[in-house]
């Protein structure tokens, strides 16, 4: 069993969690992030795919950044300075090295425990005990839940905690199914229809990323026949059958009903804060702005609790 002690444990290494961690570390707190996945960044997700004789990076989560408010404006300006994104018509800011490189940039100098599935949070005296699936145990003065609201509910209930449950249970999401389709020859980009949230192309329009809309995604989200789902989504896009394809399901892709506040916080029994893109108004068009705002707000609450 591995044990170590920190000031703040942040569960979830998506944009809100990374933002919170960077703020707290800058203020002198010892911070560790815990993520159940091998990667980080949440929907700042990039796959490396072999297409013909080349390896290419394909963004199968967030396809690009947009300016959604003052925080995203400042965030994008910093990324432009670092040459991580470039501007298209001053409206869209894609990342040439893949959107996940933004998460990796934010994670520099942060302590991140990957493939650490937190199963329980137990208050023990003045510290939380953060327990992992493999028997790991970490003590922290405070915890930040920077994960989708339904996952936070599951973790709280497993820990016999009732903090924020009414607020978290009221959060609503739209899912998204992403299909990546590869072709031998270049094809025109299909027109965006109501069935799709986004259609993008890579590698001279031989690789397409299809992100289905809420209704289509909800219809097939739990289907076990992924081949049939992939075929249906590609057919609805107007593209022909591909040479190869991959699929990814985002169960909590887009918040459509938020908490109404920048973050949720409590000191009973110990400092605990929840944040994410599901906070504030839950506007899918401002999800990045909300994640940045909520992550910073969570850090400010933690700083207030611990000083």
Short mmCIF file of N, CA, C and O in Angstrom, two decimals, residues 70-185:
data_model
loop_
_atom_site.label_atom_id
_atom_site.label_comp_id
_atom_site.label_asym_id
_atom_site.label_seq_id
_atom_site.Cartn_x
_atom_site.Cartn_y
_atom_site.Cartn_z
N UNK A 70 -13.83 36.34 -21.34
CA UNK A 70 -12.52 36.92 -21.04
C UNK A 70 -11.49 35.86 -20.65
O UNK A 70 -10.31 36.00 -20.98
N UNK A 71 -11.90 34.83 -19.95
CA UNK A 71 -10.92 33.81 -19.54
C UNK A 71 -10.42 33.02 -20.74
O UNK A 71 -9.23 32.72 -20.84
N UNK A 72 -11.31 32.65 -21.66
CA UNK A 72 -10.84 31.93 -22.85
C UNK A 72 -10.01 32.86 -23.74
O UNK A 72 -9.06 32.41 -24.38
N UNK A 73 -10.34 34.14 -23.77
CA UNK A 73 -9.55 35.09 -24.56
C UNK A 73 -8.10 35.13 -24.05
O UNK A 73 -7.14 35.01 -24.82
N UNK A 74 -7.95 35.24 -22.74
CA UNK A 74 -6.62 35.27 -22.13
C UNK A 74 -5.92 33.93 -22.29
O UNK A 74 -4.72 33.87 -22.60
N UNK A 75 -6.66 32.85 -22.10
CA UNK A 75 -6.12 31.49 -22.24
C UNK A 75 -5.58 31.27 -23.65
O UNK A 75 -4.45 30.79 -23.84
N UNK A 76 -6.37 31.61 -24.65
CA UNK A 76 -5.97 31.43 -26.04
C UNK A 76 -4.78 32.31 -26.39
O UNK A 76 -3.86 31.89 -27.11
N UNK A 77 -4.75 33.53 -25.86
CA UNK A 77 -3.61 34.41 -26.13
C UNK A 77 -2.32 33.79 -25.61
O UNK A 77 -1.28 33.85 -26.28
N UNK A 78 -2.38 33.20 -24.44
CA UNK A 78 -1.18 32.53 -23.89
C UNK A 78 -0.77 31.35 -24.76
O UNK A 78 0.43 31.13 -25.00
N UNK A 79 -1.74 30.59 -25.25
CA UNK A 79 -1.43 29.45 -26.11
C UNK A 79 -0.87 29.90 -27.46
O UNK A 79 0.01 29.24 -28.03
N UNK A 80 -1.35 31.04 -27.97
CA UNK A 80 -0.79 31.60 -29.20
C UNK A 80 0.67 32.00 -29.00
O UNK A 80 1.52 31.77 -29.85
N UNK A 81 0.96 32.59 -27.84
CA UNK A 81 2.33 32.99 -27.52
C UNK A 81 3.25 31.77 -27.47
O UNK A 81 4.41 31.84 -27.89
N UNK A 82 2.72 30.65 -27.00
CA UNK A 82 3.51 29.42 -26.91
C UNK A 82 3.49 28.63 -28.22
O UNK A 82 4.08 27.54 -28.29
N UNK A 83 2.82 29.16 -29.25
CA UNK A 83 2.70 28.50 -30.55
C UNK A 83 2.01 27.14 -30.46
O UNK A 83 2.29 26.23 -31.26
N UNK A 84 1.11 27.01 -29.51
CA UNK A 84 0.36 25.76 -29.36
C UNK A 84 -0.91 25.74 -30.21
O UNK A 84 -1.41 24.66 -30.56
N UNK A 85 -1.47 26.90 -30.50
CA UNK A 85 -2.64 27.00 -31.36
C UNK A 85 -2.38 28.05 -32.43
O UNK A 85 -1.45 28.85 -32.31
N UNK A 86 -3.19 28.01 -33.49
CA UNK A 86 -3.14 29.08 -34.47
C UNK A 86 -4.57 29.51 -34.79
O UNK A 86 -5.52 28.78 -34.53
N UNK A 87 -4.70 30.71 -35.33
CA UNK A 87 -6.02 31.31 -35.54
C UNK A 87 -6.50 31.05 -36.96
O UNK A 87 -5.74 31.14 -37.92
N UNK A 88 -7.79 30.73 -37.08
CA UNK A 88 -8.47 30.66 -38.37
C UNK A 88 -9.59 31.69 -38.35
O UNK A 88 -10.58 31.53 -37.63
N UNK A 89 -9.42 32.75 -39.09
CA UNK A 89 -10.42 33.83 -39.15
C UNK A 89 -10.70 34.45 -37.79
O UNK A 89 -11.79 34.99 -37.57
N UNK A 90 -9.74 34.37 -36.87
CA UNK A 90 -9.90 34.92 -35.52
C UNK A 90 -11.13 34.38 -34.81
O UNK A 90 -11.64 35.00 -33.87
N UNK A 91 -11.60 33.21 -35.23
CA UNK A 91 -12.77 32.60 -34.58
C UNK A 91 -12.46 31.21 -34.05
O UNK A 91 -12.95 30.84 -32.98
N UNK A 92 -11.69 30.44 -34.81
CA UNK A 92 -11.39 29.06 -34.43
C UNK A 92 -9.89 28.94 -34.19
O UNK A 92 -9.08 29.45 -34.97
N UNK A 93 -9.54 28.23 -33.13
CA UNK A 93 -8.13 28.09 -32.75
C UNK A 93 -7.80 26.60 -32.59
O UNK A 93 -7.85 26.06 -31.49
N UNK A 94 -7.46 25.93 -33.70
CA UNK A 94 -7.06 24.52 -33.59
C UNK A 94 -5.62 24.40 -33.11
O UNK A 94 -4.86 25.37 -33.10
N UNK A 95 -5.27 23.19 -32.72
CA UNK A 95 -3.93 22.92 -32.21
C UNK A 95 -3.23 21.97 -33.17
O UNK A 95 -3.63 20.80 -33.30
N UNK A 96 -2.19 22.41 -33.88
CA UNK A 96 -1.53 21.58 -34.88
C UNK A 96 -0.99 20.27 -34.33
O UNK A 96 -0.96 19.25 -35.03
N UNK A 97 -0.54 20.26 -33.08
CA UNK A 97 0.01 19.04 -32.49
C UNK A 97 -1.04 18.22 -31.75
O UNK A 97 -0.69 17.26 -31.05
N UNK A 98 -2.31 18.57 -31.92
CA UNK A 98 -3.38 17.85 -31.24
C UNK A 98 -3.81 18.58 -29.98
O UNK A 98 -2.98 19.12 -29.24
N UNK A 99 -5.11 18.57 -29.70
CA UNK A 99 -5.64 19.32 -28.56
C UNK A 99 -5.07 18.81 -27.24
O UNK A 99 -4.97 19.56 -26.27
N UNK A 100 -4.68 17.54 -27.18
CA UNK A 100 -4.14 17.03 -25.93
C UNK A 100 -2.81 17.67 -25.56
O UNK A 100 -2.41 17.65 -24.40
N UNK A 101 -2.11 18.26 -26.54
CA UNK A 101 -0.85 18.94 -26.22
C UNK A 101 -1.10 20.16 -25.34
O UNK A 101 -0.21 20.58 -24.60
N UNK A 102 -2.32 20.72 -25.38
CA UNK A 102 -2.68 21.81 -24.47
C UNK A 102 -2.73 21.29 -23.05
O UNK A 102 -2.20 21.92 -22.12
N UNK A 103 -3.36 20.13 -22.86
CA UNK A 103 -3.40 19.53 -21.52
C UNK A 103 -2.00 19.22 -21.01
O UNK A 103 -1.68 19.46 -19.84
N UNK A 104 -1.15 18.71 -21.88
CA UNK A 104 0.22 18.38 -21.48
C UNK A 104 0.98 19.66 -21.10
O UNK A 104 1.79 19.65 -20.16
N UNK A 105 0.72 20.73 -21.81
CA UNK A 105 1.34 22.02 -21.49
C UNK A 105 0.90 22.49 -20.11
O UNK A 105 1.72 22.93 -19.29
N UNK A 106 -0.40 22.40 -19.83
CA UNK A 106 -0.91 22.82 -18.53
C UNK A 106 -0.39 21.93 -17.40
O UNK A 106 -0.28 22.38 -16.25
N UNK A 107 -0.08 20.69 -17.72
CA UNK A 107 0.32 19.72 -16.69
C UNK A 107 1.80 19.80 -16.32
O UNK A 107 2.23 19.10 -15.40
N UNK A 108 2.55 20.64 -17.01
CA UNK A 108 3.97 20.75 -16.70
C UNK A 108 4.18 21.10 -15.22
O UNK A 108 3.52 21.99 -14.70
N UNK A 109 5.07 20.38 -14.59
CA UNK A 109 5.46 20.60 -13.19
C UNK A 109 4.36 20.21 -12.19
O UNK A 109 4.51 20.47 -10.99
N UNK A 110 3.28 19.61 -12.66
CA UNK A 110 2.23 19.15 -11.75
C UNK A 110 2.43 17.66 -11.44
O UNK A 110 2.88 16.89 -12.30
N UNK A 111 2.07 17.27 -10.23
CA UNK A 111 2.11 15.87 -9.83
C UNK A 111 0.78 15.23 -10.22
O UNK A 111 -0.28 15.60 -9.70
N UNK A 112 0.85 14.28 -11.16
CA UNK A 112 -0.37 13.63 -11.66
C UNK A 112 -0.23 12.12 -11.51
O UNK A 112 0.75 11.53 -11.97
N UNK A 113 -1.21 11.52 -10.86
CA UNK A 113 -1.24 10.07 -10.68
C UNK A 113 -2.24 9.50 -11.69
O UNK A 113 -3.46 9.57 -11.49
N UNK A 114 -1.72 8.97 -12.78
CA UNK A 114 -2.56 8.39 -13.83
C UNK A 114 -3.00 6.97 -13.45
O UNK A 114 -2.35 6.30 -12.67
N UNK A 115 -4.10 6.55 -14.07
CA UNK A 115 -4.67 5.22 -13.80
C UNK A 115 -4.87 4.99 -12.30
O UNK A 115 -4.65 3.90 -11.79
N UNK A 116 -5.28 6.05 -11.64
CA UNK A 116 -5.59 5.99 -10.20
C UNK A 116 -7.09 6.22 -10.06
O UNK A 116 -7.56 7.34 -10.10
N UNK A 117 -7.82 5.13 -9.94
CA UNK A 117 -9.27 5.21 -9.79
C UNK A 117 -9.60 5.37 -8.31
O UNK A 117 -9.41 4.45 -7.52
N UNK A 118 -10.07 6.57 -7.94
CA UNK A 118 -10.45 6.82 -6.55
C UNK A 118 -11.77 6.13 -6.27
O UNK A 118 -12.77 6.34 -6.98
N UNK A 119 -11.78 5.31 -5.25
CA UNK A 119 -13.00 4.56 -4.91
C UNK A 119 -13.71 5.11 -3.68
O UNK A 119 -14.92 4.94 -3.54
N UNK A 120 -12.95 5.74 -2.76
CA UNK A 120 -13.57 6.30 -1.55
C UNK A 120 -12.76 7.49 -1.05
O UNK A 120 -11.55 7.58 -1.27
N UNK A 121 -13.46 8.39 -0.35
CA UNK A 121 -12.83 9.51 0.34
C UNK A 121 -13.30 9.44 1.79
O UNK A 121 -14.50 9.58 2.06
N UNK A 122 -12.39 9.22 2.70
CA UNK A 122 -12.78 8.98 4.09
C UNK A 122 -12.18 10.07 4.98
O UNK A 122 -10.96 10.26 5.01
N UNK A 123 -13.01 10.82 5.72
CA UNK A 123 -12.48 11.80 6.66
C UNK A 123 -11.90 11.10 7.89
O UNK A 123 -12.58 10.29 8.53
N UNK A 124 -10.65 11.39 8.18
CA UNK A 124 -9.98 10.79 9.35
C UNK A 124 -9.28 11.92 10.11
O UNK A 124 -8.18 12.34 9.75
N UNK A 125 -9.93 12.41 11.15
CA UNK A 125 -9.37 13.52 11.91
C UNK A 125 -9.33 14.78 11.09
O UNK A 125 -10.37 15.25 10.60
N UNK A 126 -8.13 15.34 10.91
CA UNK A 126 -7.97 16.58 10.16
C UNK A 126 -7.65 16.35 8.69
O UNK A 126 -7.35 17.30 7.96
N UNK A 127 -7.67 15.10 8.23
CA UNK A 127 -7.28 14.79 6.86
C UNK A 127 -8.31 13.89 6.19
O UNK A 127 -8.98 13.08 6.84
N UNK A 128 -8.38 14.05 4.86
CA UNK A 128 -9.07 13.08 4.04
C UNK A 128 -8.14 11.92 3.73
O UNK A 128 -6.94 12.13 3.49
N UNK A 129 -8.67 10.73 3.67
CA UNK A 129 -7.94 9.59 3.13
C UNK A 129 -8.53 9.29 1.75
O UNK A 129 -9.72 8.95 1.63
N UNK A 130 -7.71 9.47 0.72
CA UNK A 130 -8.13 9.21 -0.66
C UNK A 130 -7.68 7.80 -1.01
O UNK A 130 -6.48 7.52 -1.07
N UNK A 131 -8.64 6.90 -1.25
CA UNK A 131 -8.31 5.50 -1.46
C UNK A 131 -8.53 5.10 -2.90
O UNK A 131 -9.54 5.45 -3.52
N UNK A 132 -7.55 4.37 -3.44
CA UNK A 132 -7.61 3.92 -4.82
C UNK A 132 -8.00 2.47 -4.96
O UNK A 132 -7.94 1.70 -4.00
N UNK A 133 -8.36 2.09 -6.17
CA UNK A 133 -8.82 0.73 -6.45
C UNK A 133 -7.75 -0.31 -6.16
O UNK A 133 -8.06 -1.45 -5.78
N UNK A 134 -6.49 0.05 -6.37
CA UNK A 134 -5.40 -0.90 -6.19
C UNK A 134 -4.81 -0.88 -4.78
O UNK A 134 -3.72 -1.38 -4.55
N UNK A 135 -5.52 -0.24 -3.84
CA UNK A 135 -5.06 -0.23 -2.46
C UNK A 135 -4.21 0.97 -2.10
O UNK A 135 -3.72 1.07 -0.96
N UNK A 136 -4.03 1.91 -3.03
CA UNK A 136 -3.28 3.12 -2.73
C UNK A 136 -4.05 3.97 -1.73
O UNK A 136 -5.28 3.95 -1.71
N UNK A 137 -3.32 4.72 -0.92
CA UNK A 137 -3.96 5.60 0.05
C UNK A 137 -3.16 6.88 0.16
O UNK A 137 -1.94 6.85 0.33
N UNK A 138 -3.85 8.01 0.02
CA UNK A 138 -3.22 9.33 0.08
C UNK A 138 -4.00 10.18 1.07
O UNK A 138 -5.23 10.18 1.06
N UNK A 139 -3.30 10.89 1.94
CA UNK A 139 -3.99 11.81 2.85
C UNK A 139 -3.84 13.23 2.34
O UNK A 139 -2.78 13.62 1.83
N UNK A 140 -4.92 14.00 2.47
CA UNK A 140 -4.94 15.38 1.99
C UNK A 140 -5.77 16.24 2.92
O UNK A 140 -6.76 15.77 3.50
N UNK A 141 -5.39 17.49 3.04
CA UNK A 141 -6.15 18.42 3.87
C UNK A 141 -7.47 18.81 3.22
O UNK A 141 -8.44 19.15 3.89
N UNK A 142 -7.50 18.77 1.90
CA UNK A 142 -8.71 19.17 1.17
C UNK A 142 -8.78 18.37 -0.12
O UNK A 142 -7.77 17.88 -0.63
N UNK A 143 -10.00 18.25 -0.65
CA UNK A 143 -10.23 17.52 -1.90
C UNK A 143 -11.03 18.40 -2.86
O UNK A 143 -11.96 19.11 -2.45
N UNK A 144 -10.66 18.32 -4.13
CA UNK A 144 -11.44 18.94 -5.20
C UNK A 144 -11.94 17.84 -6.13
O UNK A 144 -11.14 17.02 -6.61
N UNK A 145 -13.24 17.81 -6.37
CA UNK A 145 -13.83 16.89 -7.35
C UNK A 145 -13.96 17.63 -8.67
O UNK A 145 -14.83 18.49 -8.83
N UNK A 146 -13.09 17.32 -9.61
CA UNK A 146 -13.11 17.98 -10.92
C UNK A 146 -13.47 16.94 -11.98
O UNK A 146 -12.75 16.74 -12.97
N UNK A 147 -14.60 16.28 -11.78
CA UNK A 147 -15.08 15.22 -12.65
C UNK A 147 -16.54 15.49 -13.00
O UNK A 147 -17.19 16.33 -12.38
N UNK A 148 -17.08 14.80 -14.02
CA UNK A 148 -18.49 15.00 -14.34
C UNK A 148 -19.39 14.75 -13.14
O UNK A 148 -19.11 13.90 -12.29
N UNK A 149 -20.48 15.49 -13.07
CA UNK A 149 -21.36 15.44 -11.90
C UNK A 149 -21.83 14.02 -11.56
O UNK A 149 -21.81 13.64 -10.38
N UNK A 150 -22.26 13.19 -12.52
CA UNK A 150 -22.69 11.83 -12.15
C UNK A 150 -21.58 11.00 -11.54
O UNK A 150 -21.83 10.17 -10.65
N UNK A 151 -20.34 11.18 -11.99
CA UNK A 151 -19.22 10.46 -11.40
C UNK A 151 -18.95 10.95 -9.98
O UNK A 151 -18.60 10.15 -9.10
N UNK A 152 -19.12 12.25 -9.77
CA UNK A 152 -18.96 12.79 -8.41
C UNK A 152 -20.02 12.22 -7.48
O UNK A 152 -19.74 11.89 -6.32
N UNK A 153 -21.25 12.08 -7.97
CA UNK A 153 -22.33 11.49 -7.16
C UNK A 153 -21.96 10.06 -6.76
O UNK A 153 -22.10 9.68 -5.58
N UNK A 154 -21.49 9.27 -7.71
CA UNK A 154 -21.11 7.88 -7.42
C UNK A 154 -20.03 7.81 -6.35
O UNK A 154 -20.10 6.99 -5.42
N UNK A 155 -19.02 8.67 -6.46
CA UNK A 155 -17.93 8.67 -5.50
C UNK A 155 -18.39 9.13 -4.12
O UNK A 155 -18.01 8.54 -3.10
N UNK A 156 -19.22 10.14 -4.07
CA UNK A 156 -19.73 10.61 -2.79
C UNK A 156 -20.57 9.54 -2.10
O UNK A 156 -20.44 9.30 -0.90
N UNK A 157 -21.42 8.88 -2.86
CA UNK A 157 -22.26 7.83 -2.27
C UNK A 157 -21.42 6.65 -1.79
O UNK A 157 -21.69 6.08 -0.73
N UNK A 158 -20.37 6.30 -2.54
CA UNK A 158 -19.49 5.21 -2.12
C UNK A 158 -18.72 5.57 -0.86
O UNK A 158 -18.29 4.68 -0.11
N UNK A 159 -18.58 6.89 -0.62
CA UNK A 159 -17.86 7.38 0.57
C UNK A 159 -18.80 7.70 1.72
O UNK A 159 -18.35 8.24 2.75
N UNK A 160 -20.10 7.40 1.54
CA UNK A 160 -21.12 7.70 2.57
C UNK A 160 -21.16 9.19 2.90
O UNK A 160 -21.31 9.59 4.05
N UNK A 161 -21.03 10.02 1.86
CA UNK A 161 -21.10 11.47 2.00
C UNK A 161 -22.31 11.98 1.23
O UNK A 161 -22.65 11.45 0.17
N UNK A 162 -22.93 13.02 1.77
CA UNK A 162 -24.12 13.57 1.11
C UNK A 162 -23.89 14.98 0.57
O UNK A 162 -24.82 15.59 0.04
N UNK A 163 -22.65 15.48 0.67
CA UNK A 163 -22.35 16.83 0.20
C UNK A 163 -22.74 17.01 -1.27
O UNK A 163 -22.40 16.19 -2.12
N UNK A 164 -23.46 18.06 -1.55
CA UNK A 164 -23.77 18.50 -2.92
C UNK A 164 -24.68 17.55 -3.70
O UNK A 164 -24.91 17.80 -4.90
N UNK A 165 -25.18 16.49 -3.09
CA UNK A 165 -25.92 15.51 -3.89
C UNK A 165 -27.14 16.10 -4.60
O UNK A 165 -27.36 15.80 -5.79
N UNK A 166 -27.95 16.95 -3.97
CA UNK A 166 -29.09 17.51 -4.71
C UNK A 166 -28.64 18.34 -5.92
O UNK A 166 -29.24 18.23 -7.00
N UNK A 167 -27.61 19.16 -5.74
CA UNK A 167 -27.13 20.00 -6.84
C UNK A 167 -26.54 19.14 -7.96
O UNK A 167 -26.82 19.36 -9.14
N UNK A 168 -25.73 18.16 -7.59
CA UNK A 168 -25.08 17.32 -8.60
C UNK A 168 -26.10 16.47 -9.35
O UNK A 168 -25.96 16.25 -10.57
N UNK A 169 -27.10 16.00 -8.66
CA UNK A 169 -28.12 15.17 -9.32
C UNK A 169 -28.98 15.96 -10.30
O UNK A 169 -29.65 15.37 -11.15
N UNK A 170 -28.97 17.28 -10.17
CA UNK A 170 -29.77 18.10 -11.08
C UNK A 170 -29.05 18.43 -12.39
O UNK A 170 -29.65 18.94 -13.33
N UNK A 171 -27.75 18.11 -12.46
CA UNK A 171 -26.96 18.43 -13.66
C UNK A 171 -27.36 17.49 -14.79
O UNK A 171 -27.49 16.28 -14.60
N UNK A 172 -27.53 18.04 -15.98
CA UNK A 172 -27.90 17.24 -17.15
C UNK A 172 -26.84 17.37 -18.24
O UNK A 172 -26.25 18.44 -18.42
N UNK A 173 -26.61 16.28 -18.95
CA UNK A 173 -25.61 16.24 -20.02
C UNK A 173 -26.23 15.72 -21.31
O UNK A 173 -27.17 14.91 -21.29
N UNK A 174 -25.65 16.15 -22.43
CA UNK A 174 -25.88 15.49 -23.71
C UNK A 174 -24.65 14.63 -24.02
O UNK A 174 -23.52 15.08 -23.82
N UNK A 175 -24.86 13.39 -24.48
CA UNK A 175 -23.73 12.56 -24.86
C UNK A 175 -23.25 12.90 -26.27
O UNK A 175 -23.87 13.69 -26.98
N UNK A 176 -22.15 12.30 -26.66
CA UNK A 176 -21.64 12.45 -28.02
C UNK A 176 -20.93 11.17 -28.42
O UNK A 176 -20.15 10.62 -27.64
N UNK A 177 -21.22 10.69 -29.61
CA UNK A 177 -20.48 9.56 -30.18
C UNK A 177 -19.60 10.10 -31.29
O UNK A 177 -20.07 10.78 -32.20
N UNK A 178 -18.31 9.81 -31.19
CA UNK A 178 -17.35 10.25 -32.20
C UNK A 178 -16.92 9.06 -33.03
O UNK A 178 -16.52 8.02 -32.49
N UNK A 179 -17.01 9.21 -34.34
CA UNK A 179 -16.52 8.19 -35.27
C UNK A 179 -15.39 8.79 -36.10
O UNK A 179 -15.52 9.89 -36.65
N UNK A 180 -14.28 8.07 -36.17
CA UNK A 180 -13.16 8.45 -37.02
C UNK A 180 -13.17 7.49 -38.21
O UNK A 180 -13.14 6.27 -38.02
N UNK A 181 -13.22 8.03 -39.42
CA UNK A 181 -13.33 7.21 -40.63
C UNK A 181 -12.21 7.54 -41.60
O UNK A 181 -11.95 8.73 -41.87
N UNK A 182 -11.53 6.52 -42.12
CA UNK A 182 -10.41 6.72 -43.02
C UNK A 182 -10.69 6.20 -44.43
O UNK A 182 -11.36 5.18 -44.61
N UNK A 183 -10.17 6.93 -45.43
CA UNK A 183 -10.42 6.61 -46.84
C UNK A 183 -9.11 6.62 -47.62
O UNK A 183 -8.14 7.28 -47.23
N UNK A 184 -9.11 5.91 -48.72
CA UNK A 184 -7.92 5.85 -49.56
C UNK A 184 -7.74 7.14 -50.36
O UNK A 184 -6.62 7.56 -50.63
N UNK A 185 -8.86 7.77 -50.73
CA UNK A 185 -8.82 8.97 -51.57
C UNK A 185 -9.46 10.15 -50.85
O UNK A 185 -10.28 9.98 -49.95
#
